[in-house]
Coordinates of C-alpha atoms and ligand atoms in Angstrom, one line a residue:
M1 CA 17.3 -16.8 -23.2
S2 CA 13.7 -17.9 -23.0
E3 CA 14.5 -20.1 -20.0
P4 CA 16.1 -18.0 -17.2
Y5 CA 19.5 -19.3 -16.2
H6 CA 19.4 -21.1 -12.9
I7 CA 22.4 -20.5 -10.6
E8 CA 23.5 -23.8 -9.2
G9 CA 22.6 -24.3 -5.6
A10 CA 20.6 -21.1 -5.4
T11 CA 17.2 -21.1 -3.7
G12 CA 14.7 -18.6 -4.8
P13 CA 14.7 -16.4 -7.9
W14 CA 18.3 -15.3 -8.1
E15 CA 19.5 -13.8 -11.3
V16 CA 23.1 -13.3 -12.6
V17 CA 24.1 -10.0 -14.2
I18 CA 27.1 -9.8 -16.5
G19 CA 29.0 -7.1 -18.2
L20 CA 32.2 -7.7 -20.2
E21 CA 35.2 -5.5 -20.9
V22 CA 37.0 -7.0 -23.8
H23 CA 40.6 -6.0 -24.7
A24 CA 41.2 -6.7 -28.3
Q25 CA 44.6 -6.2 -29.8
V26 CA 44.4 -4.0 -32.9
T27 CA 45.8 -5.6 -36.0
S28 CA 48.5 -3.3 -37.0
A29 CA 52.2 -3.7 -38.0
A30 CA 53.2 -1.0 -35.6
K31 CA 52.4 0.0 -32.0
L32 CA 49.9 2.7 -31.0
F33 CA 52.5 5.4 -30.4
S34 CA 55.7 4.0 -31.9
G35 CA 57.0 2.3 -35.0
A36 CA 58.1 -0.9 -33.2
A37 CA 56.8 -4.2 -34.6
T38 CA 54.0 -6.2 -33.0
A39 CA 54.5 -9.8 -34.2
F40 CA 53.5 -12.5 -31.8
G41 CA 56.1 -14.9 -30.3
A42 CA 59.2 -12.7 -31.1
E43 CA 62.4 -12.9 -29.0
P44 CA 61.7 -11.0 -25.7
N45 CA 62.5 -7.3 -25.9
S46 CA 63.3 -7.4 -29.6
Q47 CA 60.3 -5.2 -30.5
V48 CA 60.8 -2.2 -28.2
S49 CA 61.4 1.3 -29.3
L50 CA 62.7 4.1 -27.0
V51 CA 59.0 5.2 -26.7
D52 CA 57.9 1.8 -25.5
A53 CA 60.8 1.7 -23.0
A54 CA 59.7 5.1 -21.8
M55 CA 63.1 6.7 -22.2
P56 CA 63.1 10.3 -20.9
G57 CA 62.1 12.9 -23.5
M58 CA 60.6 10.4 -26.0
L59 CA 57.2 11.6 -27.4
P60 CA 54.3 9.4 -28.5
V61 CA 53.0 9.8 -32.1
P62 CA 49.5 8.2 -32.7
N63 CA 49.5 5.6 -35.4
R64 CA 46.8 6.4 -37.9
E65 CA 46.1 2.7 -38.8
C66 CA 45.3 1.9 -35.1
I67 CA 42.8 4.7 -34.9
R68 CA 41.3 3.7 -38.3
Q69 CA 40.8 0.1 -37.2
A70 CA 39.1 1.2 -34.0
V71 CA 36.8 3.5 -35.9
R72 CA 35.9 0.8 -38.4
T73 CA 35.1 -1.5 -35.5
G74 CA 32.8 1.1 -34.0
M75 CA 31.0 1.5 -37.3
A76 CA 30.6 -2.3 -37.6
I77 CA 28.7 -2.3 -34.3
G78 CA 26.6 0.6 -35.4
A79 CA 28.2 2.9 -32.8
E80 CA 28.5 6.6 -32.7
I81 CA 32.0 7.7 -33.7
N82 CA 33.3 10.7 -31.8
R83 CA 34.8 13.2 -34.2
W84 CA 36.7 14.7 -31.2
S85 CA 38.4 12.4 -28.6
R86 CA 41.4 12.6 -26.4
F87 CA 44.0 10.5 -24.6
D88 CA 44.3 10.4 -20.8
R89 CA 47.0 9.1 -18.5
K90 CA 46.0 6.4 -16.2
N91 CA 48.6 6.4 -13.5
Y92 CA 49.8 3.4 -11.6
F93 CA 53.1 1.8 -10.6
Y94 CA 53.9 -1.7 -11.7
A95 CA 57.1 -3.2 -13.2
D96 CA 55.5 -4.0 -16.5
L97 CA 54.7 -0.4 -17.1
P98 CA 57.9 1.6 -17.5
Q99 CA 56.1 4.9 -18.2
G100 CA 54.4 4.8 -14.8
Y101 CA 51.1 5.5 -16.6
Q102 CA 49.1 3.9 -19.3
I103 CA 47.9 6.1 -22.1
S104 CA 44.1 5.4 -22.4
Q105 CA 40.9 7.3 -22.9
L106 CA 38.6 7.9 -20.0
Y107 CA 36.7 11.1 -20.5
H108 CA 36.3 11.2 -24.3
P109 CA 36.6 7.8 -25.9
L110 CA 36.9 7.4 -29.7
V111 CA 33.7 5.3 -30.0
G112 CA 30.4 5.8 -28.2
E113 CA 27.3 3.7 -27.8
G114 CA 26.7 0.7 -30.1
A115 CA 25.2 -2.8 -29.9
I116 CA 25.7 -6.4 -30.9
E117 CA 22.9 -8.9 -31.7
I118 CA 23.4 -12.4 -30.3
T119 CA 21.6 -15.7 -30.8
L120 CA 22.1 -18.2 -28.0
D121 CA 22.4 -21.0 -30.5
E122 CA 24.0 -19.6 -33.7
K123 CA 23.2 -22.7 -35.6
D124 CA 19.5 -22.8 -34.7
P125 CA 17.6 -20.5 -37.0
D126 CA 14.7 -20.2 -34.6
S127 CA 16.9 -19.2 -31.7
E128 CA 15.8 -16.0 -30.1
V129 CA 17.8 -12.8 -30.9
K130 CA 18.9 -10.5 -28.1
T131 CA 20.6 -7.1 -28.3
I132 CA 23.6 -6.5 -26.0
G133 CA 24.5 -2.8 -25.6
I134 CA 28.0 -1.6 -26.0
E135 CA 28.8 1.4 -23.8
R136 CA 32.0 2.5 -25.6
I137 CA 35.2 1.5 -27.3
H138 CA 38.4 3.3 -26.3
V139 CA 41.9 2.9 -27.5
E140 CA 44.8 2.3 -25.1
Q141 CA 48.3 0.9 -24.8
D142 CA 49.1 -2.6 -23.6
A143 CA 51.6 -3.2 -20.9
G144 CA 54.7 -5.4 -20.9
K145 CA 54.8 -8.9 -19.6
L146 CA 56.4 -10.1 -16.4
M147 CA 58.1 -13.5 -16.5
H148 CA 58.5 -15.2 -13.2
D149 CA 59.5 -18.6 -14.5
Q150 CA 62.9 -17.9 -16.0
H151 CA 65.0 -17.8 -12.8
P152 CA 64.7 -19.1 -9.2
T153 CA 65.0 -15.7 -7.6
R154 CA 64.5 -13.1 -10.3
S155 CA 61.7 -11.9 -12.4
Y156 CA 62.2 -10.6 -16.0
I157 CA 60.3 -8.2 -18.1
D158 CA 59.5 -8.6 -21.8
L159 CA 58.5 -5.2 -23.2
N160 CA 57.4 -6.5 -26.7
R161 CA 53.8 -5.9 -25.8
S162 CA 54.4 -2.6 -24.2
G163 CA 52.6 0.1 -26.3
V164 CA 50.7 -2.3 -28.5
A165 CA 47.3 -0.9 -29.4
L166 CA 44.3 -2.3 -27.7
M167 CA 40.6 -1.6 -28.2
E168 CA 38.7 -1.9 -24.9
I169 CA 35.1 -2.8 -25.8
V170 CA 32.9 -2.2 -22.8
S171 CA 29.5 -3.9 -22.8
R172 CA 26.5 -2.8 -20.8
P173 CA 25.5 -5.2 -18.0
D174 CA 23.0 -6.8 -20.4
M175 CA 23.9 -10.5 -20.2
R176 CA 22.0 -12.9 -17.9
S177 CA 23.7 -16.3 -18.3
P178 CA 27.0 -17.8 -19.0
A179 CA 25.6 -19.0 -22.4
E180 CA 24.7 -15.4 -23.4
A181 CA 28.2 -14.2 -22.4
G182 CA 29.6 -17.0 -24.6
A183 CA 27.4 -16.1 -27.5
Y184 CA 28.4 -12.4 -27.1
L185 CA 32.1 -13.2 -27.2
R186 CA 31.8 -15.4 -30.2
K187 CA 29.8 -12.8 -32.1
L188 CA 32.2 -10.0 -31.1
R189 CA 35.1 -12.1 -32.2
A190 CA 33.4 -12.9 -35.5
I191 CA 32.8 -9.2 -36.2
L192 CA 36.4 -8.2 -35.3
R193 CA 37.7 -10.9 -37.7
Y194 CA 35.4 -9.8 -40.5
V195 CA 36.4 -6.2 -40.0
G196 CA 40.0 -7.3 -39.8
S197 CA 40.7 -5.1 -36.8
C198 CA 41.7 -7.9 -34.5
D199 CA 42.6 -11.5 -35.2
G200 CA 40.5 -12.7 -32.2
N201 CA 43.1 -15.2 -31.2
M202 CA 42.3 -15.8 -27.5
E203 CA 45.1 -18.3 -27.0
Q204 CA 47.7 -15.8 -28.1
G205 CA 46.1 -13.2 -25.8
S206 CA 44.9 -10.9 -28.7
M207 CA 41.4 -11.0 -27.1
R208 CA 40.9 -11.1 -23.3
A209 CA 37.9 -10.3 -21.2
D210 CA 37.4 -8.7 -17.8
V211 CA 34.3 -10.4 -16.5
N212 CA 32.0 -8.3 -14.3
V213 CA 29.5 -10.4 -12.3
S214 CA 26.8 -9.6 -9.8
V215 CA 23.6 -11.3 -8.6
R216 CA 20.3 -10.0 -7.5
K217 CA 16.8 -11.3 -6.8
A218 CA 14.8 -10.9 -9.9
G219 CA 13.5 -7.4 -10.3
A220 CA 15.7 -5.9 -7.5
P221 CA 18.4 -3.2 -8.3
F222 CA 21.8 -4.4 -9.5
G223 CA 23.9 -6.0 -6.8
T224 CA 27.6 -5.3 -6.1
R225 CA 29.8 -6.7 -8.8
T226 CA 33.2 -8.3 -8.8
E227 CA 35.6 -8.1 -11.8
T228 CA 37.7 -11.1 -12.8
K229 CA 40.6 -9.9 -14.9
N230 CA 42.1 -11.1 -18.1
V231 CA 40.2 -14.3 -18.8
N232 CA 41.4 -15.7 -22.1
S233 CA 39.0 -18.2 -23.5
V234 CA 35.2 -18.4 -24.0
R235 CA 35.0 -21.5 -21.9
F236 CA 36.9 -19.9 -19.0
V237 CA 34.7 -16.8 -19.2
M238 CA 31.6 -19.0 -18.9
A239 CA 33.2 -21.0 -16.0
T240 CA 34.1 -17.7 -14.2
I241 CA 30.5 -16.6 -14.4
E242 CA 29.1 -19.9 -13.2
G243 CA 31.5 -20.1 -10.3
E244 CA 31.3 -16.4 -9.3
A245 CA 27.4 -16.4 -9.4
R246 CA 27.3 -19.5 -7.1
R247 CA 29.9 -18.0 -4.7
Q248 CA 28.0 -14.7 -4.5
V249 CA 24.7 -16.4 -3.9
D250 CA 26.2 -18.5 -1.2
V251 CA 27.6 -15.4 0.6
L252 CA 24.3 -13.6 0.4
E253 CA 22.2 -16.5 1.4
A254 CA 24.5 -16.9 4.5
G255 CA 23.7 -13.3 5.4
G256 CA 27.0 -11.9 4.1
T257 CA 27.7 -9.0 1.7
I258 CA 29.6 -8.9 -1.6
V259 CA 32.8 -6.9 -1.5
Q260 CA 33.5 -5.0 -4.8
E261 CA 36.8 -6.5 -5.7
T262 CA 39.1 -7.6 -8.5
R263 CA 39.5 -11.3 -8.8
L264 CA 41.7 -13.8 -10.7
Y265 CA 40.5 -16.9 -12.5
D266 CA 42.6 -20.0 -12.0
P267 CA 41.9 -22.4 -14.9
D268 CA 43.7 -25.3 -13.1
R269 CA 41.3 -25.2 -10.2
N270 CA 38.4 -23.7 -12.1
E271 CA 37.8 -21.1 -9.5
T272 CA 38.3 -17.4 -8.9
R273 CA 40.1 -15.9 -6.0
S274 CA 40.4 -12.4 -4.6
M275 CA 43.3 -10.3 -5.9
R276 CA 42.7 -6.9 -4.5
S277 CA 39.9 -4.6 -3.5
K278 CA 38.5 -2.8 -6.6
E279 CA 40.0 0.5 -7.4
D280 CA 37.9 3.4 -8.6
A281 CA 38.7 5.8 -11.5
H282 CA 39.9 8.5 -9.1
D283 CA 42.5 6.1 -7.7
Y284 CA 44.3 6.3 -11.0
R285 CA 44.6 10.1 -11.0
Y286 CA 43.5 10.3 -14.7
F287 CA 44.4 13.5 -16.5
P288 CA 44.6 14.5 -20.2
D289 CA 48.0 13.4 -21.6
P290 CA 49.9 16.7 -22.3
D291 CA 52.1 15.0 -24.9
L292 CA 49.2 14.3 -27.3
L293 CA 46.8 16.6 -29.1
P294 CA 43.1 15.7 -29.2
L295 CA 42.1 13.4 -32.1
E296 CA 40.0 15.2 -34.6
L297 CA 38.6 13.0 -37.3
E298 CA 37.9 14.5 -40.8
E299 CA 34.9 13.5 -42.9
A300 CA 37.1 12.1 -45.6
F301 CA 38.7 9.8 -43.1
L302 CA 35.4 8.6 -41.8
E303 CA 34.1 8.0 -45.3
E304 CA 37.1 5.9 -46.1
C305 CA 36.6 3.9 -43.0
R306 CA 32.9 3.3 -43.8
A307 CA 33.6 2.4 -47.4
S308 CA 36.2 -0.1 -46.4
L309 CA 33.9 -2.2 -44.2
P310 CA 33.1 -5.7 -45.6
E311 CA 29.8 -7.4 -45.6
L312 CA 29.3 -8.4 -41.9
P313 CA 28.2 -11.8 -40.5
D314 CA 24.5 -11.1 -40.1
A315 CA 24.1 -9.5 -43.5
K316 CA 26.0 -12.3 -45.1
R317 CA 23.9 -14.9 -43.4
H318 CA 20.7 -13.4 -44.6
R319 CA 22.0 -13.0 -48.1
Y320 CA 23.1 -16.7 -48.2
E321 CA 19.6 -17.7 -47.2
R322 CA 17.7 -15.3 -49.4
E323 CA 19.8 -15.2 -52.5
L324 CA 21.6 -18.4 -52.6
G325 CA 18.9 -20.7 -51.1
I326 CA 21.2 -22.1 -48.4
S327 CA 19.5 -23.6 -45.4
A328 CA 19.4 -21.3 -42.3
Y329 CA 21.6 -23.8 -40.4
N330 CA 24.3 -23.9 -43.1
A331 CA 24.2 -20.2 -43.6
G332 CA 24.7 -19.7 -39.8
V333 CA 27.6 -22.1 -39.6
I334 CA 29.4 -20.8 -42.7
T335 CA 29.1 -17.1 -41.9
S336 CA 30.1 -17.5 -38.2
D337 CA 33.7 -17.2 -39.2
V338 CA 35.1 -15.0 -41.9
E339 CA 37.7 -17.5 -43.1
T340 CA 35.1 -20.2 -43.6
A341 CA 32.8 -17.7 -45.5
R342 CA 35.7 -16.7 -47.7
W343 CA 36.6 -20.3 -48.5
F344 CA 33.0 -21.0 -49.3
E345 CA 32.8 -18.0 -51.7
T346 CA 35.9 -19.2 -53.5
V347 CA 34.3 -22.6 -54.0
L348 CA 31.3 -20.9 -55.5
A349 CA 33.5 -18.6 -57.7
E350 CA 35.0 -21.8 -59.0
G351 CA 31.6 -22.9 -60.3
A352 CA 30.0 -25.0 -57.5
K353 CA 26.3 -24.9 -56.8
P354 CA 25.6 -23.0 -53.5
A355 CA 23.3 -25.5 -51.7
A356 CA 25.3 -28.6 -52.6
A357 CA 28.5 -26.8 -51.7
A358 CA 27.1 -25.7 -48.4
N359 CA 26.0 -29.2 -47.4
W360 CA 29.3 -30.7 -48.4
L361 CA 31.3 -28.0 -46.5
T362 CA 29.4 -28.3 -43.2
S363 CA 29.4 -32.1 -43.2
E364 CA 32.3 -33.6 -45.2
L365 CA 34.9 -30.9 -45.0
F366 CA 34.2 -29.9 -41.4
G367 CA 34.1 -33.6 -40.4
A368 CA 37.5 -34.2 -42.0
L369 CA 39.0 -31.0 -40.5
N370 CA 37.8 -32.0 -37.0
R371 CA 39.3 -35.4 -37.4
L372 CA 42.6 -33.9 -38.5
G373 CA 42.5 -31.2 -35.9
K374 CA 43.0 -28.5 -38.5
D375 CA 41.4 -25.1 -39.2
I376 CA 39.9 -24.3 -42.6
G377 CA 42.9 -22.0 -43.2
D378 CA 45.2 -25.0 -43.4
S379 CA 42.8 -27.4 -45.1
P380 CA 44.8 -30.0 -47.1
V381 CA 42.1 -29.7 -49.8
S382 CA 41.9 -26.3 -51.6
A383 CA 38.7 -24.5 -52.4
A384 CA 39.4 -25.0 -56.1
Q385 CA 39.8 -28.7 -55.6
A386 CA 36.6 -28.8 -53.6
A387 CA 34.8 -27.1 -56.5
Q388 CA 36.2 -29.7 -58.9
L389 CA 35.0 -32.6 -56.6
L390 CA 31.5 -31.1 -56.4
G391 CA 31.5 -30.7 -60.2
L392 CA 32.2 -34.4 -60.7
V393 CA 29.2 -35.2 -58.4
A394 CA 27.0 -32.7 -60.3
D395 CA 27.8 -34.2 -63.7
G396 CA 27.2 -37.7 -62.5
T397 CA 30.9 -38.9 -62.8
L398 CA 30.9 -39.6 -59.0
S399 CA 28.1 -41.0 -56.8
G400 CA 27.9 -39.7 -53.2
S401 CA 29.8 -42.7 -51.9
L402 CA 32.5 -42.5 -54.5
S403 CA 32.9 -38.8 -53.9
K404 CA 33.6 -39.6 -50.3
Q405 CA 36.3 -42.1 -51.3
V406 CA 37.8 -39.6 -53.7
F407 CA 37.8 -36.9 -50.9
E408 CA 39.6 -39.2 -48.5
I409 CA 42.3 -39.7 -51.1
M410 CA 42.5 -36.0 -51.8
L411 CA 43.0 -35.4 -48.1
E412 CA 45.9 -37.9 -48.0
T413 CA 47.6 -37.1 -51.3
G414 CA 46.6 -33.5 -52.1
Q415 CA 45.9 -34.7 -55.6
D416 CA 43.1 -33.2 -57.8
P417 CA 39.9 -35.2 -57.9
A418 CA 39.9 -35.7 -61.7
A419 CA 43.4 -37.2 -61.5
I420 CA 42.3 -39.6 -58.7
V421 CA 39.3 -40.7 -60.7
E422 CA 41.4 -41.3 -63.7
E423 CA 44.3 -43.0 -62.0
R424 CA 42.2 -45.3 -59.8
G425 CA 39.3 -45.8 -62.2
L426 CA 36.8 -44.6 -59.6
K427 CA 34.3 -43.4 -62.1
Q428 CA 30.7 -44.2 -61.5
T429 CA 29.2 -46.5 -64.1
S430 CA 25.6 -46.7 -65.3
D431 CA 26.5 -49.6 -67.7
T432 CA 23.3 -51.6 -67.4
G433 CA 24.9 -54.7 -69.0
A434 CA 27.7 -54.9 -66.5
I435 CA 25.3 -54.2 -63.5
E436 CA 22.8 -56.8 -64.7
A437 CA 25.6 -59.4 -65.0
E438 CA 26.6 -58.8 -61.3
I439 CA 22.9 -58.9 -60.2
A440 CA 22.5 -62.3 -61.8
K441 CA 25.5 -63.6 -60.0
V442 CA 24.4 -62.2 -56.7
M443 CA 20.9 -63.8 -57.1
A444 CA 22.4 -67.1 -58.1
A445 CA 24.6 -67.1 -55.0
N446 CA 21.7 -66.2 -52.7
A447 CA 18.9 -68.3 -54.1
D448 CA 17.4 -68.8 -50.5
K449 CA 17.2 -65.0 -49.9
V450 CA 15.7 -64.5 -53.3
A451 CA 13.0 -66.9 -52.3
D452 CA 12.5 -65.2 -48.9
Y453 CA 12.3 -61.8 -50.7
R454 CA 9.7 -63.0 -53.1
G455 CA 7.8 -64.6 -50.2
G456 CA 7.4 -61.1 -48.8
K457 CA 10.6 -60.2 -46.9
D458 CA 10.9 -56.7 -48.4
K459 CA 13.6 -55.7 -46.1
L460 CA 16.1 -58.0 -48.0
F461 CA 16.1 -55.5 -50.8
G462 CA 18.9 -53.5 -49.1
F463 CA 20.9 -56.7 -48.8
F464 CA 20.9 -57.2 -52.6
V465 CA 21.8 -53.5 -53.2
G466 CA 24.7 -53.9 -50.8
Q467 CA 25.9 -57.1 -52.5
T468 CA 25.6 -55.7 -56.0
M469 CA 27.5 -52.5 -55.0
K470 CA 30.2 -54.6 -53.4
A471 CA 30.5 -56.8 -56.5
M472 CA 30.8 -53.6 -58.6
A473 CA 33.5 -52.2 -56.2
G474 CA 31.2 -49.4 -55.2
K475 CA 31.3 -47.9 -58.7
A476 CA 27.8 -48.6 -59.9
N477 CA 25.3 -45.8 -60.1
P478 CA 23.1 -46.5 -57.1
A479 CA 19.9 -45.3 -58.8
V480 CA 20.6 -47.7 -61.7
V481 CA 21.3 -50.6 -59.4
N482 CA 18.0 -50.0 -57.6
E483 CA 16.1 -49.9 -60.7
L484 CA 17.6 -53.0 -62.3
L485 CA 17.4 -55.0 -59.0
K486 CA 13.7 -54.2 -58.7
K487 CA 13.2 -55.4 -62.2
A488 CA 15.2 -58.7 -61.6
L489 CA 13.8 -59.5 -58.2
D490 CA 10.1 -58.7 -59.0
A491 CA 10.3 -60.6 -62.3
Ligands
LIG501 P1 35.3 0.0 -14.4 O1 35.8 0.8 -15.5 O2 35.6 0.6 -13.0 O3 35.5 -1.4 -14.4 P2 32.6 0.5 -15.5 O4 31.5 1.3 -14.9 O5 33.2 1.1 -16.7 O6 33.6 0.2 -14.4 O7 31.9 -0.9 -15.8 C1 32.7 -1.9 -16.2 C2 31.9 -3.1 -16.6 O8 31.1 -3.6 -15.5 C3 30.9 -2.8 -17.8 O9 31.1 -3.9 -18.7 C4 29.5 -2.9 -17.1 O10 28.6 -3.5 -18.0 C5 29.8 -3.9 -16.0 N1 28.9 -3.7 -14.8 C6 28.5 -2.5 -14.2 N2 27.7 -2.8 -13.2 C7 27.5 -4.1 -13.1 C8 26.8 -5.0 -12.2 N3 26.1 -4.5 -11.2 N4 26.9 -6.3 -12.5 C9 27.6 -6.8 -13.5 N5 28.3 -6.0 -14.3 C10 28.3 -4.7 -14.1
LIG502 MG1 37.0 -2.5 -15.5

């Protein structure tokens, strides 16, 4: 943020301006206006009620849980919650929309202005904080899905998604680089997952972004924007912005003008292309939906929403640093995802010391999970087992290197650490007699090196440590080995 983003190939002080409209699927067992289920990956058209199929005469009934989740999300971003809001019809014809209109909220959205704080590098405690404004969050229905790859000459429609509740979270045009947009999406996703209002799964389409991009000479009024629809990963959003900024600068520098239009991102070619000229709100003939009463929220409902909010990522990060004495880096990493934070708190509840547990989690556990391509949710080692392992290190049963060996075996076998230590005799030993005996053997076998060491080659000390540890099959207490070796060599 401190260094302005440079648009590749641009001459002069061009600046990119970005606003994101994120569609987040509300976590709810049922759809926004019907009781049909919302499970991902179900058999096509197996989760469609008469309302979702827009059968004549069917009436929508708002699902309280969807409204509740959107309100809680609004509260989590410090937004104003509108006690009175209303649903509008957005009219357009397309095969994936059997009603012929989408029920949305244009004039009176449920949630008004809020904000999200981002840090460009979440793991760097000194990284600058920037506030990104949120214009509104409104609630609307999703459309069905067209399938063009099932038959050579026909297209099919899957209406499972038709009527699923979405929150559209509209940012202000406050971002100035692809990296800021990436940080915003990651932070928004983290908040949604903490709140539990959306699972944030971009691959499954439960979070998608419309990416609005324009460019301007620094200080000039905003330029004309284009909107790239339905981009479904953080990486693709960043690539869309880079490519679109470059394309717009090229057009402007060649004396052309930017057309306000809707574009499509093609991940295979990593470029956007024009889809249609941008429609305006009036093209959709919005009007209040006569089938639905306005939403009026009662104080008790709002109170329940507020009371049910969890500790959010920023608050948790600060508490970890302040109260648990965890390094800023570790606190940032662990709180960046709710599942990781929950796992960590279970390890602490099982008796582990916070700082040691945090270090172990961000290095050993994350290293192993990366290697195995797994998320913390399907870690082969449970939080309770991790706490036991840390306990064995804390009470001196295991050295750092033995704990790594034991952890590897835990990953492979799923066994408890105590059982592994017992079965394989991996306990650390501080038995000075046994260690001294091995030291004597190592020195006898390396008389030349002993002479070199005593002649001033200090660096050889590490060699003797290594040999002694090897002779003790890695089980000797390293501090004791160091101490006894010094004594023997300096004698
Ligand atoms: P629409 O609903 O027609 O897409 P909005 O006015 O609601 O239009 O704006 C949609 C998004 O476009 C918002 O996220 C906003 O921040 C962003 N936006 C508006 N103007 C610009 C601009 N000049 N450059 C980049 N983004 C913009
Ligand atoms: Mg839009």
